Short mmCIF file of C-alpha atoms in Angstrom, two decimals:
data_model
loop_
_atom_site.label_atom_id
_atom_site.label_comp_id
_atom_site.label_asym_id
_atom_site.label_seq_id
_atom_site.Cartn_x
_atom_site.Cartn_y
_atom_site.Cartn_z
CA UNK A 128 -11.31 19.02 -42.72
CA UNK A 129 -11.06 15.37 -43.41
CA UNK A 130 -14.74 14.84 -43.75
CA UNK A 131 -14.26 11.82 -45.87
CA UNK A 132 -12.99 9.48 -43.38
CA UNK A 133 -15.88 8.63 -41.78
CA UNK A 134 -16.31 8.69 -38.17
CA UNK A 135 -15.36 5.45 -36.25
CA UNK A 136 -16.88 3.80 -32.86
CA UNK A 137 -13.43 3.98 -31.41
CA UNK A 138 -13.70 7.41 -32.57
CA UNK A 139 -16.32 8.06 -30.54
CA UNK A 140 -15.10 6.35 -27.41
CA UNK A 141 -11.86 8.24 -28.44
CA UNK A 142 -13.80 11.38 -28.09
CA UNK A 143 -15.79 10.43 -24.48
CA UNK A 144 -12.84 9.49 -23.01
CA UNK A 145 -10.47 12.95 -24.23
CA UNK A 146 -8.13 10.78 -26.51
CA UNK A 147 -8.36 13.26 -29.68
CA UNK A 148 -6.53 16.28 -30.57
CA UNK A 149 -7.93 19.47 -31.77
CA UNK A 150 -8.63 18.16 -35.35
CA UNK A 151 -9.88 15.16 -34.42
CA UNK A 152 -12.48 16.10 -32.09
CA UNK A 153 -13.80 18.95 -34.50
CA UNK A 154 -14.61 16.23 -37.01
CA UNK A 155 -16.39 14.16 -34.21
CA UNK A 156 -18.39 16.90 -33.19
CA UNK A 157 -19.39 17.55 -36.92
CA UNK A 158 -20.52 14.17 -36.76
CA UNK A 159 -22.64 14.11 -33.52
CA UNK A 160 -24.10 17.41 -34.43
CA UNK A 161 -25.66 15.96 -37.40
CA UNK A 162 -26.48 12.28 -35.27
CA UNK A 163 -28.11 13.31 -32.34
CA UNK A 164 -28.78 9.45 -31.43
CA UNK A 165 -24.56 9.27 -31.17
CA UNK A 166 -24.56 12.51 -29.50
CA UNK A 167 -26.69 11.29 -26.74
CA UNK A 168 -24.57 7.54 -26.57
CA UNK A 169 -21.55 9.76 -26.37
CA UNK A 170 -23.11 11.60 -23.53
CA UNK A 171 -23.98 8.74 -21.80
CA UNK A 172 -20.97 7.31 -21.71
CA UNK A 173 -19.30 10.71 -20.39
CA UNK A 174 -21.51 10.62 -17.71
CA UNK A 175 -21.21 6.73 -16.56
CA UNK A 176 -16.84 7.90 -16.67
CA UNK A 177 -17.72 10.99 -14.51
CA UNK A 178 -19.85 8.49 -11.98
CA UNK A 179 -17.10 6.44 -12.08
CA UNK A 180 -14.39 8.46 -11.58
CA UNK A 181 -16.50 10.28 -8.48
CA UNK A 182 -17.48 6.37 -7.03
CA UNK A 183 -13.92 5.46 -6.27
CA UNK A 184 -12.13 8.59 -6.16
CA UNK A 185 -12.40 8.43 -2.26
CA UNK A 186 -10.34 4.90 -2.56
CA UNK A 187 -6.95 6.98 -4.40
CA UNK A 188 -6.16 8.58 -1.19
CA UNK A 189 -2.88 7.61 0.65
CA UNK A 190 -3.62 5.19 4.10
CA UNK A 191 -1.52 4.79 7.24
CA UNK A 192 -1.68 1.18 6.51
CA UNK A 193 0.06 1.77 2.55
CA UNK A 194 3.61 0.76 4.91
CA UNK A 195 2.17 -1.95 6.91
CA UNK A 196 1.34 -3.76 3.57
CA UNK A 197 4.76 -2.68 1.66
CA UNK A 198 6.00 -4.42 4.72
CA UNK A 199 3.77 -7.36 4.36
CA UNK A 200 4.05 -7.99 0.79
CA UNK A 201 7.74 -8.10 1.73
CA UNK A 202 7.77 -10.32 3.99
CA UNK A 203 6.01 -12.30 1.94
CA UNK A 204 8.20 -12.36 -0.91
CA UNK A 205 10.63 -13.45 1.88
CA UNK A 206 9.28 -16.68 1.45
CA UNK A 207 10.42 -17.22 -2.40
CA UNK A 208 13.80 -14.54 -2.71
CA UNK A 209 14.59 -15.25 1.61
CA UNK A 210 18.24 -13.28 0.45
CA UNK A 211 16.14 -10.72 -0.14
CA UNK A 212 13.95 -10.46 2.73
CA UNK A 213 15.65 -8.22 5.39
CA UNK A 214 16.17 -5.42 2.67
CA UNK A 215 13.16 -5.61 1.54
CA UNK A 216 12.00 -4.87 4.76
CA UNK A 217 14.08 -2.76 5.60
CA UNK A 218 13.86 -0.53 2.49
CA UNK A 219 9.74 -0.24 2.59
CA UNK A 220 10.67 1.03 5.59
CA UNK A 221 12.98 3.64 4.68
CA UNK A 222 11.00 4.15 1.97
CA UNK A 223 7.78 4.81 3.54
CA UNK A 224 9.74 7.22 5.90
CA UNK A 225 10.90 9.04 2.72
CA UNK A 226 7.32 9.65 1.76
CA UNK A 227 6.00 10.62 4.68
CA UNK A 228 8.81 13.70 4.72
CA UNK A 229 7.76 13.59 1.27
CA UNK A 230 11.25 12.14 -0.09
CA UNK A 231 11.20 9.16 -1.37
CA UNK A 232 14.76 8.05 -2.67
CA UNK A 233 17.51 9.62 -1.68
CA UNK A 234 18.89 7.26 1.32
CA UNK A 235 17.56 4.12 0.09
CA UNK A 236 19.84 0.90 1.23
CA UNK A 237 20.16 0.37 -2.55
CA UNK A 238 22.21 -2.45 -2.06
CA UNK A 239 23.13 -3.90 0.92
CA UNK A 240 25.60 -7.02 0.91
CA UNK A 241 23.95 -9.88 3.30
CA UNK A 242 22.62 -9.20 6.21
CA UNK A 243 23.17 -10.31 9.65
CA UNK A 244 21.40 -10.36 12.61
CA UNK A 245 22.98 -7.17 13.68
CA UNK A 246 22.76 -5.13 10.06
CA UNK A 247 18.68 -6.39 10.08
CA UNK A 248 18.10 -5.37 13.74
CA UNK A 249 17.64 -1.76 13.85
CA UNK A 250 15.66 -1.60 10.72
CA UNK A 251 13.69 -4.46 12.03
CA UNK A 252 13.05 -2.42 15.17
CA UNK A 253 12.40 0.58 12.96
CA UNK A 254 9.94 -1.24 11.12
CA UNK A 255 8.37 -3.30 14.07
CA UNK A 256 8.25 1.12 15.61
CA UNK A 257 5.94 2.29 12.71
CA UNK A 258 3.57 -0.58 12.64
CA UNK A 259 2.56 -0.42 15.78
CA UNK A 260 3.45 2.99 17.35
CA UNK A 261 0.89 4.28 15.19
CA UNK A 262 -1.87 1.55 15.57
CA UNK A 263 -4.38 3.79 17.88
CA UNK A 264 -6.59 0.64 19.20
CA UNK A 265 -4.10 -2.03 18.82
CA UNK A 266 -0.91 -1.25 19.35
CA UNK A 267 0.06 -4.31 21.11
CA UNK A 268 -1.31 -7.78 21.68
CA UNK A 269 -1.05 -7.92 25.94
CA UNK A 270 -1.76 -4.35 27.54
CA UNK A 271 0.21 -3.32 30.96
CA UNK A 272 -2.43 -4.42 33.32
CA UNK A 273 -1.64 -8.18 32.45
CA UNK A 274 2.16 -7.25 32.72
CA UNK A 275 3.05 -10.53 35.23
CA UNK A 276 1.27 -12.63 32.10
CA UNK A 277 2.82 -10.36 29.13
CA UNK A 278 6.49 -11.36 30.55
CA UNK A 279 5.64 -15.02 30.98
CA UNK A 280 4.28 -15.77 27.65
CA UNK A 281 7.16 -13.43 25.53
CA UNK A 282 9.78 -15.16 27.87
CA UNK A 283 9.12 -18.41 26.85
CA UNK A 284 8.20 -18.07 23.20
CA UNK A 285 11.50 -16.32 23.21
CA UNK A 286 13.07 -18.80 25.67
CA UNK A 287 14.39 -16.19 28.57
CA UNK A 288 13.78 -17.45 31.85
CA UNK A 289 12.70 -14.58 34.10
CA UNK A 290 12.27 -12.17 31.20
CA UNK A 291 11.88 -9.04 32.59
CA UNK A 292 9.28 -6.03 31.45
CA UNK A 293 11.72 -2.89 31.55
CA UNK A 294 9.79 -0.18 33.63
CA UNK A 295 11.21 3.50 32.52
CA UNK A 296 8.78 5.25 35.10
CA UNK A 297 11.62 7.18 35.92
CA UNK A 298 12.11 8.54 32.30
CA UNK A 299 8.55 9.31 32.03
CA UNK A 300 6.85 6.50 30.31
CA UNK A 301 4.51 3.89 31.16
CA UNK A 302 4.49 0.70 29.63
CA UNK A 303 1.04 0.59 27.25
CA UNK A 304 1.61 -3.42 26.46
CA UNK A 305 3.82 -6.19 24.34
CA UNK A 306 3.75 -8.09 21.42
CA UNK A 307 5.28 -11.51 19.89
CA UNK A 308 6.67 -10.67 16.29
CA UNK A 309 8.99 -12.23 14.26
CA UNK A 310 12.43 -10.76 14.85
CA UNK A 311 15.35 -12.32 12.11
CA UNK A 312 12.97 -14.98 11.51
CA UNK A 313 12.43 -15.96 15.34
CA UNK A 314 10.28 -15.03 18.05
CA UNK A 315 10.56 -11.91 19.32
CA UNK A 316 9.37 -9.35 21.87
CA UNK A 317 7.83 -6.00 21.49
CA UNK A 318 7.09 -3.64 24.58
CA UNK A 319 5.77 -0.04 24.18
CA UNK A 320 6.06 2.67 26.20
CA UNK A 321 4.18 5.94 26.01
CA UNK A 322 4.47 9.01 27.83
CA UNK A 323 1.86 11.83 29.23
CA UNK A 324 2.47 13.71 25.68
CA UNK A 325 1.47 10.78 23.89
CA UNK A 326 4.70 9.64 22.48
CA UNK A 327 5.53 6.93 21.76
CA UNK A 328 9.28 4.36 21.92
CA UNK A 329 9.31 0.55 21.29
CA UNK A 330 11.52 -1.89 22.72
CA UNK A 331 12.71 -4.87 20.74
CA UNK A 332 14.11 -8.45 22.15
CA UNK A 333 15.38 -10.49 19.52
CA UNK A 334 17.22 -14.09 19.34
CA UNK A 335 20.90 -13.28 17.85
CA UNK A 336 22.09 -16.48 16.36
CA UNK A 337 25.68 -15.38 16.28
CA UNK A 338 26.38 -15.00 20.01
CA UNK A 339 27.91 -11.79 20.02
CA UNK A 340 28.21 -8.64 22.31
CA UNK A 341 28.24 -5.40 20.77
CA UNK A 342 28.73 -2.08 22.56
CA UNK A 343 25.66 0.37 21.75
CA UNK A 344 24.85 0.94 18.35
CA UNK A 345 23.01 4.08 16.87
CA UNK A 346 20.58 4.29 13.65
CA UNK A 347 18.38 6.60 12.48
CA UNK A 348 16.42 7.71 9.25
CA UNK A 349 14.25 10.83 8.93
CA UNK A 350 13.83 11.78 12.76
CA UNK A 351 12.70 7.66 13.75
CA UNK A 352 15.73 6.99 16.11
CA UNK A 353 17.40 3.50 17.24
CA UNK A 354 19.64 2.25 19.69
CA UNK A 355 20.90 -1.09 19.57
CA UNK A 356 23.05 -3.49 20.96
CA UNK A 357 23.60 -7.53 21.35
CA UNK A 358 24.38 -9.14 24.73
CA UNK A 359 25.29 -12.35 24.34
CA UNK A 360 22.75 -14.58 21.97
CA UNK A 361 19.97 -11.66 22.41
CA UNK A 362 19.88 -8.79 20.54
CA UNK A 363 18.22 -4.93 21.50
CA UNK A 364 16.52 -2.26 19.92
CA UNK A 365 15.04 0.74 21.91
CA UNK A 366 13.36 3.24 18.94
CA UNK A 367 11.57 6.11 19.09
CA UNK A 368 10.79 9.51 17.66
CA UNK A 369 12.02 11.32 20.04
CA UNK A 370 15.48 13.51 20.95
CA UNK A 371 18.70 10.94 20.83
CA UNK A 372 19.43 11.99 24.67
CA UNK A 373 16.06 10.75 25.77
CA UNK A 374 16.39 7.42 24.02
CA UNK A 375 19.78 7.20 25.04
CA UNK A 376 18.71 7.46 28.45
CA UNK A 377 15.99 4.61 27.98
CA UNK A 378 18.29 2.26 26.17
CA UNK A 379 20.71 2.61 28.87
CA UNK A 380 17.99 2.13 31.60
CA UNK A 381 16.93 -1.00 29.67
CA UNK A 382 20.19 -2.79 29.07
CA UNK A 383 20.69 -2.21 33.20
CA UNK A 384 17.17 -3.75 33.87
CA UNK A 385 17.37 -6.85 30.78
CA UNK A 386 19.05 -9.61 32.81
CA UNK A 387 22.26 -9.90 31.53
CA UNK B 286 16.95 14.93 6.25
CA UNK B 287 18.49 13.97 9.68
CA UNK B 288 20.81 10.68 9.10
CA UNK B 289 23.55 11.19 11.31
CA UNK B 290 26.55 9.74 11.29
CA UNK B 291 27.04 6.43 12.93
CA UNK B 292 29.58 6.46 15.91
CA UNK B 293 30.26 3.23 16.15
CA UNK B 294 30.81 2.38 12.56
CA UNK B 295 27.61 0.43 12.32
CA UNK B 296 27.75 -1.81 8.72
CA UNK B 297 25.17 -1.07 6.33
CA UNK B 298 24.41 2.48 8.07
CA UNK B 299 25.23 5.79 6.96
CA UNK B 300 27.54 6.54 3.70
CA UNK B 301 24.38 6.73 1.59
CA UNK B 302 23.96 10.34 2.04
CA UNK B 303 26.58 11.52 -0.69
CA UNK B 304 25.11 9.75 -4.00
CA UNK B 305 23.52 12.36 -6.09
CA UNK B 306 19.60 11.86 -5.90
CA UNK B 307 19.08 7.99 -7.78
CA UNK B 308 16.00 7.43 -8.82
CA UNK B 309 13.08 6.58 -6.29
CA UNK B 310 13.88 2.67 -5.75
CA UNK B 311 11.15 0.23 -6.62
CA UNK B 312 9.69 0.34 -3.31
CA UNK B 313 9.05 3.87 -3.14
CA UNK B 314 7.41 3.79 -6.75
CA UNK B 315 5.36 1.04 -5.42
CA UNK B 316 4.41 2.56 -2.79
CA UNK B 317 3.69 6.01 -4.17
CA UNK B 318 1.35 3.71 -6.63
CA UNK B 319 -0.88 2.14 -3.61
CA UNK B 320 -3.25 4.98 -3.78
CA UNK B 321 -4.63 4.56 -7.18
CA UNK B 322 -3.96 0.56 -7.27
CA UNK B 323 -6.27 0.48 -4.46
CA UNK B 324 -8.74 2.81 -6.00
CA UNK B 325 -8.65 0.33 -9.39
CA UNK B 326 -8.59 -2.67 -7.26
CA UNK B 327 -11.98 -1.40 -6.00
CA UNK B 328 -13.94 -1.08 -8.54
CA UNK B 329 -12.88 -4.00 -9.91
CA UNK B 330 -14.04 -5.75 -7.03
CA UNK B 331 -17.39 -6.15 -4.63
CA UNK B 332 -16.45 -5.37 -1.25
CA UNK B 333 -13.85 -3.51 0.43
CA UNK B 334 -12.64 -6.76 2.15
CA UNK B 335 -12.12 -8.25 -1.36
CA UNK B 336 -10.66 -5.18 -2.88
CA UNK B 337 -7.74 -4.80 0.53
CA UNK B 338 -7.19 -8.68 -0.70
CA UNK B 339 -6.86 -7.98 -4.22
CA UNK B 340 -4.07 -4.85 -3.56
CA UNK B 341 -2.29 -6.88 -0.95
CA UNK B 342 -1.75 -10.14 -3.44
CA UNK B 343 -0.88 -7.34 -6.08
CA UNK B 344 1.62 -5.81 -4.15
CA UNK B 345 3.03 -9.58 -2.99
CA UNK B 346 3.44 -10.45 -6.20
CA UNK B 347 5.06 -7.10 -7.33
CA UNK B 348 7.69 -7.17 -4.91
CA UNK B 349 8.31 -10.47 -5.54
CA UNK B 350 8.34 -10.69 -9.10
CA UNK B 351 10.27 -7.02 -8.99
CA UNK B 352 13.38 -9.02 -10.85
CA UNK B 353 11.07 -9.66 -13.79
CA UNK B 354 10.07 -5.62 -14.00
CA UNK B 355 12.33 -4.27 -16.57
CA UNK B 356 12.43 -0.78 -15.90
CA UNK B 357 10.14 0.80 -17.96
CA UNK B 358 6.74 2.28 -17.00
CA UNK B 359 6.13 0.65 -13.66
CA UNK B 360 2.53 2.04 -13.38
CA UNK B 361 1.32 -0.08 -16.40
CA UNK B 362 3.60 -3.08 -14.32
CA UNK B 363 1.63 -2.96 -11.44
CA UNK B 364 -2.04 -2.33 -13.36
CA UNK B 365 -1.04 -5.71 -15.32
CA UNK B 366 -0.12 -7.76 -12.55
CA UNK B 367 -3.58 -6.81 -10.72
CA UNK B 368 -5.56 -7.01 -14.01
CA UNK B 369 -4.05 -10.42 -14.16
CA UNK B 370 -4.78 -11.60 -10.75
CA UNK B 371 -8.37 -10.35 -10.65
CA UNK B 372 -8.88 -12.19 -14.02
CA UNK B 373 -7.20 -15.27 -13.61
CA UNK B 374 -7.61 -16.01 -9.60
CA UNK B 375 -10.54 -17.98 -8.18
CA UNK B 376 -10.34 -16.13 -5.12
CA UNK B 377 -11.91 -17.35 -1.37
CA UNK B 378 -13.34 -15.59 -0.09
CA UNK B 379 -12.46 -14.21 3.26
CA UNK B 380 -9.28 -16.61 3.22
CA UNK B 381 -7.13 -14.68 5.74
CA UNK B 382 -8.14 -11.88 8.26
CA UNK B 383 -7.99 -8.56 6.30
CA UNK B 384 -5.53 -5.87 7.62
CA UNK B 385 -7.28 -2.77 6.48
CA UNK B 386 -10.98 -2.98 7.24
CA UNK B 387 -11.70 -0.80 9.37
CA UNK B 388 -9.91 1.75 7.54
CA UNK B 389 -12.03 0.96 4.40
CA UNK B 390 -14.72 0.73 5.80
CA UNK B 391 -14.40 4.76 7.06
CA UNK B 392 -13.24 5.16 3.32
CA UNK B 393 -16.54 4.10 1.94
CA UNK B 394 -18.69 6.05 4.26
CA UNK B 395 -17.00 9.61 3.40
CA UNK B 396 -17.00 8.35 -0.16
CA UNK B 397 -20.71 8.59 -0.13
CA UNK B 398 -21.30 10.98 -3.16
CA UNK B 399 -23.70 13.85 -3.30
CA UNK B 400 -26.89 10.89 -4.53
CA UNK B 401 -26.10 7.99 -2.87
CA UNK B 402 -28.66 6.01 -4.57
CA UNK B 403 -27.74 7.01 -8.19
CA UNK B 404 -24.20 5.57 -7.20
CA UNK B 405 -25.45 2.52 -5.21
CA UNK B 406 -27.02 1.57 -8.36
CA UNK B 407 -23.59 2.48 -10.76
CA UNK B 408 -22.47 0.05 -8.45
CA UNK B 409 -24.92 -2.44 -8.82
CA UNK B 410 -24.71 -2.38 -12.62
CA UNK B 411 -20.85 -2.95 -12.17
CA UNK B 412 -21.63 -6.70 -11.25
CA UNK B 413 -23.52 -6.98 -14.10
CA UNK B 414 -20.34 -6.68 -16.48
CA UNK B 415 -18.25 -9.77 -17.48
CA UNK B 416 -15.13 -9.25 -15.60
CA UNK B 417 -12.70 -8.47 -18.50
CA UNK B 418 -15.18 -5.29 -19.89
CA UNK B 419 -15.43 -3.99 -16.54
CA UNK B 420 -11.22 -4.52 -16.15
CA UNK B 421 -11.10 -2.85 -19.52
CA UNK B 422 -13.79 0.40 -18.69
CA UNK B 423 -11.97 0.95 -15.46
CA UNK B 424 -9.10 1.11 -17.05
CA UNK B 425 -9.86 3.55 -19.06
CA UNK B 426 -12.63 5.69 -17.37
CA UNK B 427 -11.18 5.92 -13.72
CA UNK B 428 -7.46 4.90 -14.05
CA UNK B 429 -7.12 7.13 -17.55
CA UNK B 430 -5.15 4.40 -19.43
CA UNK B 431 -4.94 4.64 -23.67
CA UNK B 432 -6.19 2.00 -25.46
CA UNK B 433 -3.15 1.44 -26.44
CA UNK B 434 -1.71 0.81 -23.02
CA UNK B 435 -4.54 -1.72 -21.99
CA UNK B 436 -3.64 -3.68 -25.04
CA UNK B 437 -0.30 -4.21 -24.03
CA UNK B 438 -1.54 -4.83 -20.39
CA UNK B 439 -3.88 -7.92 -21.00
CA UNK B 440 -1.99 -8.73 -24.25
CA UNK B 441 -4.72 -8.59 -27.00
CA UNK B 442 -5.18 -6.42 -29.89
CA UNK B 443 -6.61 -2.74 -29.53
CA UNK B 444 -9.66 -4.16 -31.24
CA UNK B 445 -10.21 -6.30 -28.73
CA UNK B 446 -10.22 -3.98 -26.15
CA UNK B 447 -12.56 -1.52 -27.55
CA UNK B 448 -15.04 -4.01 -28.43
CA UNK B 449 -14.73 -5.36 -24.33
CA UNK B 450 -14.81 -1.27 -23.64
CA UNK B 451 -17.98 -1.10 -26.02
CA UNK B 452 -19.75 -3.85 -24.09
CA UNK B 453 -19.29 -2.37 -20.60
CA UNK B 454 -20.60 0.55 -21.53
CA UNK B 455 -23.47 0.13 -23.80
CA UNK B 456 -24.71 -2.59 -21.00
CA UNK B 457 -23.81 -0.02 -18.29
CA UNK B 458 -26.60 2.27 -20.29
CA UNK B 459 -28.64 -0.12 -20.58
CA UNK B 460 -28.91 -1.01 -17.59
CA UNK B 461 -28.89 2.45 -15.96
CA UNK B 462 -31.53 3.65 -18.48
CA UNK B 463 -33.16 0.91 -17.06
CA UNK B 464 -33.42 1.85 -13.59
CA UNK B 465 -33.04 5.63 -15.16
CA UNK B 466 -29.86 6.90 -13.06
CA UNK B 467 -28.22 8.85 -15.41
CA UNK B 468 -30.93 11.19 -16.17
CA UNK B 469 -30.66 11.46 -19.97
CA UNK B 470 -30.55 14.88 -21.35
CA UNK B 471 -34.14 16.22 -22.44
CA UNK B 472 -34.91 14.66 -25.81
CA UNK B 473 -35.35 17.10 -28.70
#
């Protein structure tokens, strides 16, 4: 026993706070025993780090809205590193659907050469999918029964005369609303669609500065599915988490209904 | 898990199955971090609102700063660069409509612990602390940082952190013994 170092105050916090080894906390004991004043200061302070710990305990627990502000912080930092904006967006998203299967790493876009329009698309639509396809109360901004008014206002922040609300009644879901979000860096359009089980798919409309027309495109990452194509200077993205068929089915019907 | 193949040679898709497992990107770690950055960035601050505020600036400034990270220890990274904000910020108050309210605000009503008043007043004595003694005792007490590792964090001496830890919690007693919420054990 080293009983002739005497016992410290930050040997005592040491102590409350489970810093010491075996050796060390022997000797600290042999002091309090014999100091009943520090004994009871020691005590106290145990106490105040178990009220603590209980307090805000509740606060370490993973949210629904940990992606949404991955995604926002990266957008953010879009502002200062903009080379670095679409991957960052793009790999929260990934990212976040890594954790929720409870993988995080393993298909990361670790590092993507620059983007285009195209490349940021279906991860923007992936992204745009999570957001809101989970948001119970507000998934979207403009719900179906102002659809005349939804198609107005998206049509000309997006500059599409006659923009057109796909309806996939036929495939078996209703349109629940829309939204205006940035797409590339422009505005953009979001509709949702849900059917009688709840599910969910999102359509994107995006601006495509290139002027391009793709055939149909096909992404996916741990079960969230996206079709996507560009027709002319606007770009698609139909995503969902649902069979490929299905969504095949609804991109399809959509790229007949989008005036072309 | 399911990638499939692209079929129409889509750029920047697929071909990233094959790598043997890298290590979780620094996104992931982030994000597998927001749990207990939110939990320190509570109790560092008053209110929910401010606390959603103080992670979301946090993880802002992590991502973009995530060049200056240099691979090492990204928990103590992230702890710093909140630390540092709370510290150094003069922050509005409700400056921008916060995301995650009503969320919290769920959070803080099943977080109600077994004596609600005993903790109302913990909380209470909180705002009594200078900030930097409270930074330093949460820390420590809820986030389970050494000493040592604090140091580095707010970049002072070890001395100087266990006289900021002694502060916060010999006025923490005091003030509970006080309004007697931790019920002392029996004197002799």
């Amino acid at each position: 026993m080293s009983e002739s170092r005497p016992v410290s105050e930050t040997d005592l916090h040491a102590y409350a706070d489970g810093f010491l080894g075996e050796a060390e906390r022997k000797r600290v004991e042999t002091h309090l025993a014999e100091n009943p004043e520090a004994a009871q200061m020691v005590a106290d302070w145990q106490a105040q780090n178990d009220e603590l710990r209980g307090a805000f305990a509740p606060y370490a627990t993973p949210r629904p809205s940990d992606l949404a502000l991955l995604s926002a912080g990266s957008a953010a930092s879009r502002a200062s590193a903009p080379s670095r904006l679409a991957m960052a967006a793009a790999a929260a998203l990934v990212f976040v659907l890594g954790g929720l299967a409870g993988h995080f790493g393993p298909m990361l876009l670790e590092k993507t050469p620059v983007m285009t329009a195209m490349d940021a698309l279906p991860n923007e639509a992936r992204n745009a999918y999570l957001i809101y396809a989970s948001e119970v109360r507000h998934p979207v901004e403009v719900f179906a029964d102002q659809e005349a008014h939804l198609a107005t206002w998206l049509g000309k922040r997006l500059s599409i005369t006659d923009l057109k609300v796909p309806n996939l009644q036929t495939i078996g879901f209703k349109l629940v609303g829309g939204r205006l979000l940035p797409v590339a860096d422009k505005p953009g359009a979001m509709f949702m669609y849900e059917d009688d089980a709840g599910r969910r798919v999102t359509v994107l409309v995006g601006r495509n500065g290139e002027n391009k027309t793709t055939s149909f495109r096909f992404a996916s990452a741990s079960g969230i599915e996206t079709f996507y194509w560009i027709d002319g200077d606007l770009g698609y993205a139909v995503t969902g988490d649902i069979s490929r068929d299905l969504l095949q089915k609804i991109a399809e019907e959509c790229y007949r209904q989008f005036p072309s | 898990m399911s990638q499939s193949p692209d079929p129409n040679d889509a750029p920047g898709h697929g071909g990233r199955e094959g790598t043997a497992s890298p290590p979780p990107s620094f996104d992931a770690q982030i994000l597998a971090l927001l749990p207990q950055l939110r939990r320190y960035s509570r109790s560092l601050t008053r209110s929910d609102t401010e606390s959603e505020d103080l992670l979301q600036d946090c993880v802002e400034k992590a991502l973009t700063h995530r060049s200056q990270w240099q691979g090492a220890n990204i928990r103590a990274w992230a702890y710093k660069i909140m630390t540092n904000l709370h510290l150094n910020a003069r922050r509005a108050i409700a400056r921008r409509p916060s995301v995650g309210i009503e969320e919290a605000e769920t959070v803080a009503a099943s977080a109600l612990p077994s004596d609600p008043l005993a903790r109302n007043r913990l909380v209470q004595a909180l705002e009594t602390l200078p900030k930097e003694a409270r930074a330093v005792l949460m820390l420590v007490a809820v986030e389970g940082h050494s000493y040592q590792e604090v140091a580095d964090m707010l970049a002072m001496p070890v001395g100087t952190v266990m006289s900021r830890l002694s502060r916060a919690r010999q006025m923490l007693r005091q003030k509970l013994q006080e309004e007697n919420v931790i019920h002392l054990r029996s004197p002799r």
